[in-house]
Coordinates of C-alpha atoms and ligand atoms in Angstrom, one line a residue:
X762 CA -12.8 2.7 5.0
X763 CA -14.4 5.6 6.2
X764 CA -17.1 8.1 5.1
X765 CA -16.1 11.7 4.4
X766 CA -20.0 13.6 4.2
X767 CA -21.2 11.2 1.5
X768 CA -18.3 10.8 -0.6
X769 CA -16.4 7.1 0.8
X770 CA -12.6 7.4 1.2
X771 CA -10.9 3.7 0.6
X772 CA -7.5 3.3 1.8
X773 CA -4.7 2.4 -0.6
X774 CA -3.6 -1.1 -0.7
X775 CA -0.3 -1.8 -2.4
X776 CA -0.7 -3.5 -6.0
X777 CA 2.1 -5.0 -8.5
X778 CA 2.1 -7.1 -11.8
X779 CA 5.6 -9.4 -11.9
X780 CA 6.3 -10.5 -15.6
X781 CA 7.8 -14.2 -14.6
X782 CA 10.0 -15.9 -16.8
X783 CA 9.3 -19.5 -15.7
X784 CA 8.8 -22.9 -17.8
X785 CA 6.9 -20.4 -19.7
X786 CA 6.5 -16.7 -19.5
X787 CA 3.4 -15.2 -17.7
X788 CA 2.3 -12.5 -15.3
X789 CA 1.1 -12.3 -11.8
X790 CA -0.7 -10.1 -10.2
X791 CA -0.8 -9.2 -6.9
X792 CA -3.2 -7.2 -4.4
X793 CA -2.2 -6.4 -0.8
X794 CA -5.5 -7.1 1.4
X795 CA -5.4 -8.3 5.3
X796 CA -1.8 -8.6 5.4
X797 CA -1.8 -11.2 2.3
X798 CA -0.8 -10.7 -1.1
X799 CA -3.9 -12.3 -3.3
X800 CA -2.3 -13.6 -6.2
X801 CA -3.4 -14.8 -9.9
X802 CA -1.3 -16.4 -12.9
X803 CA -1.8 -14.4 -16.1
X804 CA -1.2 -16.8 -19.1
X805 CA -1.1 -14.4 -21.2
X806 CA -0.6 -11.1 -19.2
X807 CA -3.1 -8.2 -18.6
X808 CA -5.1 -6.6 -21.7
X809 CA -6.2 -3.0 -21.6
X810 CA -9.1 -3.3 -24.1
X811 CA -12.2 -3.1 -22.5
X812 CA -14.3 -6.5 -22.9
X813 CA -11.1 -8.1 -23.7
X814 CA -11.0 -11.1 -21.6
X815 CA -7.9 -12.9 -19.8
X816 CA -7.7 -15.9 -18.4
X817 CA -6.5 -15.9 -14.2
X818 CA -5.9 -18.6 -12.4
X819 CA -5.8 -18.4 -8.4
X820 CA -2.6 -18.7 -6.6
X821 CA -2.4 -19.4 -3.2
X822 CA -1.3 -16.1 -1.0
X823 CA 2.2 -14.7 -0.8
X824 CA 3.2 -12.9 1.8
X825 CA 3.4 -8.7 1.6
X826 CA 6.8 -8.1 2.0
X827 CA 7.7 -10.2 -1.1
X828 CA 5.4 -7.7 -3.4
X829 CA 8.4 -5.9 -4.6
X830 CA 10.7 -8.2 -5.3
X831 CA 12.7 -8.3 -8.6
X832 CA 15.3 -11.0 -9.2
X833 CA 16.0 -14.5 -10.0
X834 CA 13.6 -17.5 -8.3
X835 CA 14.5 -20.8 -8.6
X836 CA 11.4 -20.8 -10.9
X837 CA 12.9 -18.4 -13.5
X838 CA 13.9 -14.7 -13.5
X839 CA 10.9 -12.2 -12.2
X840 CA 10.4 -8.8 -13.3
X841 CA 8.5 -5.9 -11.0
X842 CA 6.3 -4.8 -14.3
X843 CA 4.0 -2.6 -12.8
X844 CA 3.2 -1.4 -9.2
X845 CA 1.7 1.4 -7.0
X846 CA -1.8 0.7 -5.1
X847 CA -5.5 -0.4 -5.4
X848 CA -9.3 -0.1 -4.2
X849 CA -11.9 -1.8 -4.3
X850 CA -14.8 -0.5 -6.9
X851 CA -17.4 0.9 -4.8
X852 CA -19.4 -2.3 -5.7
X853 CA -16.9 -4.1 -4.2
X854 CA -16.3 -2.7 -0.9
X855 CA -16.6 -5.9 1.0
X856 CA -13.4 -7.4 -0.6
X857 CA -14.4 -10.7 1.5
X858 CA -17.6 -11.2 0.7
X859 CA -16.7 -10.5 -3.2
X860 CA -13.9 -12.7 -3.8
X861 CA -16.1 -15.4 -1.5
X862 CA -19.0 -14.6 -4.2
X863 CA -16.2 -14.6 -6.9
X864 CA -16.9 -11.0 -8.2
X865 CA -14.1 -8.8 -7.5
X866 CA -13.9 -5.1 -9.4
X867 CA -11.1 -3.0 -8.5
X868 CA -9.3 -0.1 -9.6
X869 CA -5.6 0.0 -10.3
X870 CA -3.3 3.2 -9.8
X871 CA 0.2 1.8 -11.1
X872 CA 2.6 3.2 -13.0
X873 CA 1.5 1.3 -16.2
X874 CA -1.8 -0.1 -15.6
X875 CA -5.1 2.1 -14.5
X876 CA -8.5 2.4 -14.2
X877 CA -11.5 -0.2 -13.4
X878 CA -10.4 -4.1 -13.7
X879 CA -13.1 -6.8 -13.1
X880 CA -12.1 -10.4 -12.3
X881 CA -14.8 -12.7 -12.4
X882 CA -14.4 -16.3 -11.0
X883 CA -15.5 -19.0 -13.8
X884 CA -14.8 -22.6 -12.8
X885 CA -12.5 -24.5 -10.7
X886 CA -9.3 -26.3 -12.9
X887 CA -9.9 -30.5 -13.0
X888 CA -6.3 -31.0 -12.5
X889 CA -5.1 -28.6 -10.0
X890 CA -8.3 -27.8 -8.3
X891 CA -7.5 -24.3 -8.8
X892 CA -9.8 -21.5 -9.4
X893 CA -9.7 -20.0 -13.1
X894 CA -11.0 -16.6 -12.8
X895 CA -11.4 -13.8 -15.9
X896 CA -9.5 -11.0 -15.7
X897 CA -11.4 -7.7 -17.8
X898 CA -10.5 -3.8 -18.1
X899 CA -13.7 -1.8 -17.7
X900 CA -14.3 1.1 -20.7
X901 CA -13.0 4.0 -18.9
X902 CA -10.7 6.2 -19.6
X903 CA -8.0 4.0 -19.4
X904 CA -9.3 1.6 -21.4
X905 CA -6.5 1.1 -24.7
X906 CA -9.1 2.2 -27.8
X907 CA -6.5 1.1 -30.8
X908 CA -6.9 -2.7 -31.3
X909 CA -3.5 -3.1 -32.7
X910 CA -2.1 -1.6 -29.7
X911 CA 0.0 -3.9 -26.6
X912 CA 1.1 -2.5 -23.8
X913 CA 3.0 -5.5 -23.1
X914 CA 4.6 -5.2 -26.4
X915 CA 4.9 -1.4 -25.6
X916 CA 6.2 -1.7 -22.6
X917 CA 8.0 -4.6 -21.7
X918 CA 10.6 -3.3 -18.9
X919 CA 11.0 -3.3 -15.3
X920 CA 9.2 -0.3 -13.6
X921 CA 13.0 -0.3 -12.6
X922 CA 14.0 0.3 -16.6
X923 CA 15.4 -3.6 -16.8
X924 CA 15.0 -6.1 -19.1
X925 CA 14.8 -9.6 -18.0
X926 CA 18.7 -9.7 -19.6
X927 CA 19.5 -7.0 -17.1
X928 CA 17.9 -8.8 -14.0
X929 CA 19.5 -12.2 -14.7
X930 CA 22.9 -10.7 -15.5
X931 CA 22.7 -8.1 -12.3
X932 CA 21.3 -10.7 -9.9
X933 CA 23.6 -12.2 -7.1
X934 CA 22.5 -15.4 -5.4
X935 CA 22.2 -14.6 -1.8
X936 CA 24.6 -16.4 0.2
X937 CA 22.8 -17.9 2.7
X938 CA 19.7 -18.5 4.6
X939 CA 19.0 -14.9 6.1
X940 CA 20.2 -13.3 3.2
X941 CA 17.3 -14.8 1.3
X942 CA 15.0 -14.2 3.4
X943 CA 16.3 -10.0 3.2
X944 CA 16.6 -10.9 -0.3
X945 CA 12.0 -11.9 -0.6
X946 CA 11.4 -13.7 -3.3
X947 CA 8.1 -14.3 -5.0
X948 CA 6.8 -17.1 -7.7
Ligands
MN2490 MN1 4.8 -16.6 -11.5

């Protein structure tokens, strides 16, 4: 981050939201920071309605180069549902400190998801020892105001325009380990 006059300027970081048809359909939030992808699994996906809480289960960091992967992983097909950049909200500009504290407010500049969001760590799952967070849209001009509208239903396809079926049917399994390395995967 650098400061220009009194205005703080943040450098944009890659963001992605995957749609993953594993044993159970879920979404995966990826925020690049410090050379890795901070990762949360969203069992119900995000909600654009301000104040509506969605569970976000903290996953291990993923490698940055996986961020744009779309294809068939051994756990099921993965769709690149949204992509763009993100930056911390000024109150969370110390990202490491915010993550440790368990409160991260951030801004998305995606093709689908935009505006300010809040991640709050709520507890640790007894079964998996994974941290459970709540993801919530802040009230801002990008929040959905119509109670019956849902972006997950209105825009179900990939940012490349593909359906999950297209992704499965168009997938050519890499032939060897080297090609797998090139066809980076995500989970
Ligand atoms: Mn997943």
